[in-house]
Short mmCIF file of C-alpha atoms in Angstrom, two decimals:
data_model
loop_
_atom_site.label_atom_id
_atom_site.label_comp_id
_atom_site.label_asym_id
_atom_site.label_seq_id
_atom_site.Cartn_x
_atom_site.Cartn_y
_atom_site.Cartn_z
CA GLY Y 1 -7.79 42.52 -6.74
CA GLU Y 2 -6.40 40.42 -4.48
CA ASP Y 3 -3.14 41.07 -2.48
CA VAL Y 4 -1.72 40.24 1.25
CA GLU Y 5 0.96 42.04 2.96
CA GLN Y 6 3.20 41.14 6.18
CA SER Y 7 6.44 42.87 6.86
CA LEU Y 8 9.81 40.57 6.07
CA PHE Y 9 11.05 40.07 9.21
CA LEU Y 10 10.60 40.01 13.22
CA SER Y 11 13.17 38.96 15.68
CA VAL Y 12 12.47 38.89 19.13
CA ARG Y 13 13.80 36.97 22.70
CA GLU Y 14 12.95 33.19 23.57
CA GLY Y 15 10.47 33.72 26.25
CA ASP Y 16 8.44 36.80 25.12
CA SER Y 17 5.14 37.30 22.95
CA SER Y 18 6.15 37.39 19.11
CA VAL Y 19 3.66 39.55 16.91
CA ILE Y 20 3.14 39.06 13.29
CA ASN Y 21 0.92 41.43 10.74
CA CYS Y 22 -0.68 41.17 7.90
CA THR Y 23 -2.61 43.17 5.97
CA TYR Y 24 -5.05 42.44 2.89
CA THR Y 25 -7.43 44.28 0.59
CA ASP Y 26 -10.28 42.58 -0.66
CA SER Y 27 -13.26 42.73 1.82
CA SER Y 28 -14.72 40.13 0.55
CA SER Y 29 -12.58 37.54 2.44
CA THR Y 30 -13.98 34.45 3.99
CA TYR Y 31 -10.92 32.62 5.60
CA LEU Y 32 -7.58 33.89 6.39
CA TYR Y 33 -4.98 30.98 7.19
CA TRP Y 34 -1.90 31.13 9.22
CA TYR Y 35 1.08 28.81 7.68
CA LYS Y 36 4.37 27.94 9.46
CA GLN Y 37 7.09 26.84 7.11
CA GLU Y 38 10.42 25.82 8.65
CA PRO Y 39 13.92 25.20 6.68
CA GLY Y 40 13.89 22.83 4.22
CA ALA Y 41 10.03 21.97 4.83
CA GLY Y 42 6.76 22.69 2.91
CA LEU Y 43 3.77 24.92 4.82
CA GLN Y 44 2.27 24.07 7.69
CA LEU Y 45 -1.23 25.13 8.83
CA LEU Y 46 -1.60 26.65 12.29
CA THR Y 47 -4.71 27.78 12.37
CA TYR Y 48 -7.22 29.67 10.24
CA ILE Y 49 -10.11 32.49 11.45
CA PHE Y 50 -13.44 32.83 9.70
CA SER Y 51 -14.12 36.08 8.74
CA ASN Y 52 -16.97 36.87 10.61
CA MET Y 53 -14.56 36.23 13.83
CA ASP Y 54 -12.65 38.45 16.04
CA MET Y 55 -10.49 36.33 17.66
CA LYS Y 56 -9.48 32.15 17.95
CA GLN Y 57 -6.76 31.31 20.63
CA ASP Y 58 -5.58 27.48 20.28
CA GLN Y 59 -2.67 27.20 23.16
CA ARG Y 60 0.51 29.35 22.15
CA LEU Y 61 -1.45 31.16 19.37
CA THR Y 62 -4.35 34.00 19.31
CA VAL Y 63 -5.13 34.78 16.48
CA LEU Y 64 -6.56 39.08 16.19
CA LEU Y 65 -8.99 40.22 12.93
CA ASN Y 66 -9.56 43.81 12.09
CA LYS Y 67 -12.18 43.70 9.61
CA LYS Y 68 -12.92 47.32 9.15
CA ASP Y 69 -8.80 47.73 8.67
CA LYS Y 70 -8.07 44.27 7.16
CA HIS Y 71 -5.79 43.22 9.63
CA LEU Y 72 -4.90 40.37 10.76
CA SER Y 73 -1.72 39.24 13.40
CA LEU Y 74 -0.94 36.18 15.16
CA ARG Y 75 0.38 36.59 18.46
CA ILE Y 76 2.60 33.42 20.01
CA ALA Y 77 2.81 33.34 23.58
CA ASP Y 78 6.42 32.46 25.06
CA THR Y 79 8.51 32.40 21.92
CA GLN Y 80 10.94 29.30 21.80
CA THR Y 81 13.49 28.56 19.63
CA GLY Y 82 11.40 25.98 17.94
CA ASP Y 83 9.24 28.93 16.45
CA SER Y 84 11.77 30.25 14.01
CA ALA Y 85 10.01 29.83 11.15
CA ILE Y 86 8.69 31.84 8.02
CA TYR Y 87 4.76 32.84 8.91
CA PHE Y 88 2.92 32.94 6.10
CA CYS Y 89 -0.62 34.63 5.83
CA ALA Y 90 -3.34 33.63 3.34
CA GLU Y 91 -6.62 34.17 2.43
CA THR Y 92 -9.75 33.52 -0.06
CA LEU Y 93 -12.71 34.81 -1.33
CA SER Y 94 -15.78 34.58 -0.36
CA GLY Y 95 -17.63 33.50 -3.82
CA GLY Y 96 -14.49 32.53 -5.39
CA SER Y 97 -11.86 29.14 -5.72
CA TYR Y 98 -10.44 27.45 -2.90
CA ILE Y 99 -7.30 28.74 -4.19
CA PRO Y 100 -5.77 30.64 -1.80
CA THR Y 101 -3.70 34.11 -2.07
CA PHE Y 102 -0.84 34.05 0.04
CA GLY Y 103 1.31 36.94 1.64
CA ARG Y 104 5.30 36.49 1.36
CA GLY Y 105 6.32 35.30 4.56
CA THR Y 106 7.66 36.88 8.12
CA SER Y 107 10.65 35.21 8.82
CA LEU Y 108 10.53 34.86 13.07
CA ILE Y 109 13.97 34.30 14.43
CA VAL Y 110 14.23 34.08 17.80
CA HIS Y 111 17.66 34.61 20.01
CA PRO Y 112 18.24 33.68 23.57
CA GLY W 1 -1.05 7.77 2.71
CA ALA W 2 1.28 9.61 5.47
CA GLY W 3 1.25 13.17 4.03
CA VAL W 4 2.37 14.49 0.83
CA SER W 5 5.18 13.10 -0.76
CA GLN W 6 7.50 14.83 -3.86
CA SER W 7 10.28 13.40 -5.49
CA PRO W 8 13.05 14.78 -6.18
CA SER W 9 13.59 16.48 -3.41
CA ASN W 10 15.79 18.32 -5.05
CA LYS W 11 17.16 19.07 -8.98
CA VAL W 12 20.10 20.55 -10.66
CA THR W 13 19.68 20.88 -14.34
CA GLU W 14 21.06 22.56 -18.08
CA LYS W 15 19.49 25.46 -19.08
CA GLY W 16 16.91 24.11 -21.76
CA LYS W 17 16.68 20.44 -20.74
CA ASP W 18 12.65 19.88 -19.96
CA VAL W 19 12.58 18.29 -16.01
CA GLU W 20 9.47 16.63 -14.27
CA LEU W 21 8.87 16.94 -10.78
CA ARG W 22 6.25 14.38 -9.48
CA CYS W 23 3.69 14.59 -6.39
CA ASP W 24 2.26 12.06 -4.47
CA PRO W 25 -1.38 13.26 -3.02
CA ILE W 26 -2.73 11.75 1.09
CA SER W 27 -5.05 9.20 -0.07
CA GLY W 28 -8.04 10.07 -0.85
CA HIS W 29 -7.56 14.00 -1.48
CA THR W 30 -9.24 14.51 -4.38
CA ALA W 31 -7.62 18.47 -5.35
CA LEU W 32 -3.86 18.72 -5.67
CA TYR W 33 -2.34 22.43 -5.96
CA TRP W 34 0.79 23.46 -7.40
CA TYR W 35 2.79 26.42 -7.02
CA ARG W 36 6.59 27.97 -6.33
CA GLN W 37 8.14 29.26 -4.35
CA SER W 38 11.22 31.69 -5.49
CA LEU W 39 13.64 32.85 -2.80
CA GLY W 40 11.92 35.75 -0.75
CA GLN W 41 8.90 35.37 -2.59
CA GLY W 42 5.61 34.27 -1.74
CA LEU W 43 3.70 31.58 -3.46
CA GLU W 44 2.95 31.56 -6.35
CA PHE W 45 -0.19 29.56 -7.36
CA LEU W 46 0.49 27.27 -10.35
CA ILE W 47 -2.49 24.47 -11.18
CA TYR W 48 -5.42 23.10 -9.19
CA PHE W 49 -7.41 19.75 -9.76
CA GLN W 50 -10.12 19.09 -8.50
CA GLY W 51 -11.42 15.67 -9.16
CA ASN W 52 -12.59 14.87 -12.52
CA SER W 53 -12.85 18.40 -13.87
CA ALA W 54 -11.06 20.40 -15.73
CA PRO W 55 -7.55 22.02 -14.01
CA ASP W 56 -7.53 25.48 -12.90
CA LYS W 57 -4.18 26.54 -14.89
CA SER W 58 -4.08 30.25 -14.81
CA GLY W 59 -1.28 30.36 -12.94
CA LEU W 60 1.38 28.63 -15.18
CA PRO W 61 3.27 31.53 -16.31
CA SER W 62 4.16 30.43 -19.47
CA ASP W 63 3.36 27.34 -21.74
CA ARG W 64 6.81 26.44 -21.04
CA PHE W 65 4.77 24.77 -17.65
CA SER W 66 2.35 21.88 -17.65
CA ALA W 67 0.86 19.18 -15.77
CA GLU W 68 -0.96 16.15 -15.15
CA ARG W 69 -2.68 13.87 -12.87
CA THR W 70 -3.52 10.72 -13.91
CA GLY W 71 -6.15 8.59 -12.16
CA GLY W 72 -7.24 11.17 -9.62
CA SER W 73 -4.04 11.00 -7.62
CA VAL W 74 -0.12 11.50 -8.86
CA SER W 75 0.55 14.72 -10.28
CA THR W 76 3.57 15.26 -12.42
CA LEU W 77 4.42 19.10 -13.26
CA THR W 78 6.82 19.25 -16.53
CA ILE W 79 8.82 21.78 -17.39
CA GLN W 80 10.41 21.86 -21.00
CA ARG W 81 13.25 24.02 -22.29
CA THR W 82 14.27 25.11 -18.73
CA GLN W 83 15.07 28.97 -18.26
CA GLN W 84 17.09 30.11 -14.58
CA GLU W 85 14.56 32.17 -13.41
CA ASP W 86 12.61 28.89 -12.91
CA SER W 87 14.78 27.88 -10.14
CA ALA W 88 12.92 28.26 -7.20
CA VAL W 89 11.02 25.45 -4.21
CA TYR W 90 7.94 23.98 -6.03
CA LEU W 91 5.75 23.10 -3.54
CA CYS W 92 2.69 20.47 -3.91
CA ALA W 93 -0.87 20.34 -1.87
CA SER W 94 -3.72 18.72 -1.12
CA SER W 95 -6.79 18.77 -0.01
CA GLU W 96 -10.22 17.11 0.87
CA PRO W 97 -13.61 19.44 0.93
CA SER W 98 -14.88 19.21 4.24
CA GLY W 99 -18.52 20.56 4.23
CA GLY W 100 -19.11 24.31 5.00
CA ALA W 101 -15.70 24.97 5.81
CA ARG W 102 -12.94 25.68 2.97
CA GLU W 103 -10.70 23.00 3.22
CA THR W 104 -7.45 22.74 5.24
CA GLN W 105 -4.58 22.31 2.29
CA TYR W 106 -1.55 19.49 3.27
CA PHE W 107 1.48 20.49 2.27
CA GLY W 108 4.53 18.39 0.93
CA PRO W 109 8.32 18.92 1.19
CA GLY W 110 8.51 20.75 -2.66
CA THR W 111 11.24 20.24 -4.28
CA ARG W 112 14.03 22.20 -4.58
CA LEU W 113 14.86 23.03 -8.62
CA LEU W 114 18.10 24.71 -9.66
CA VAL W 115 18.82 25.75 -13.56
CA LEU W 116 22.24 26.27 -14.40
#
């Protein structure tokens, strides 16, 4: 079966880097996603990575994928207070439907 | 359209009443999803519509939940005889298949349902 797990909370100081981790159990993942949810809002897609890639970088965001360990991470460089939000990891499976499986989300708290 | 919209943004109802939640997807998007987000939980898939195909209802938690999509656009999620455990944020998303890549889901702001 599929399962996506994340730690629930992460607290960092403004200006530091944040690393949010995610593990998944199904090795047939095709795409892995990171979504951001600000208070009172829906989910916003930040980035995604295809399962045959190891890394993807987009401005302050770096996604690292370790397929062997089924581990995905999102690094946010120079974290700002506006980055405070809940970050969801999600995966879709090859040969499956377009319905992603989401983790429970990691609450990122950025303090001065 | 400008984005996915949902109404109402907040709904308070009494246990046992029926509620209807509405989702207006982005114009031209053929796929529409409903999810439920309970406090401290991830997103729970409810139902998926794709074009004229039969919807995937595999995530609906009970027969009190139903959804329809009229004219391939607007969708309504109906919860009959609401229970307190139905209290949650109900999120709608839409997407447009994009060739070889999995399509990006665009989420609405959600409807916050509170059942007293």
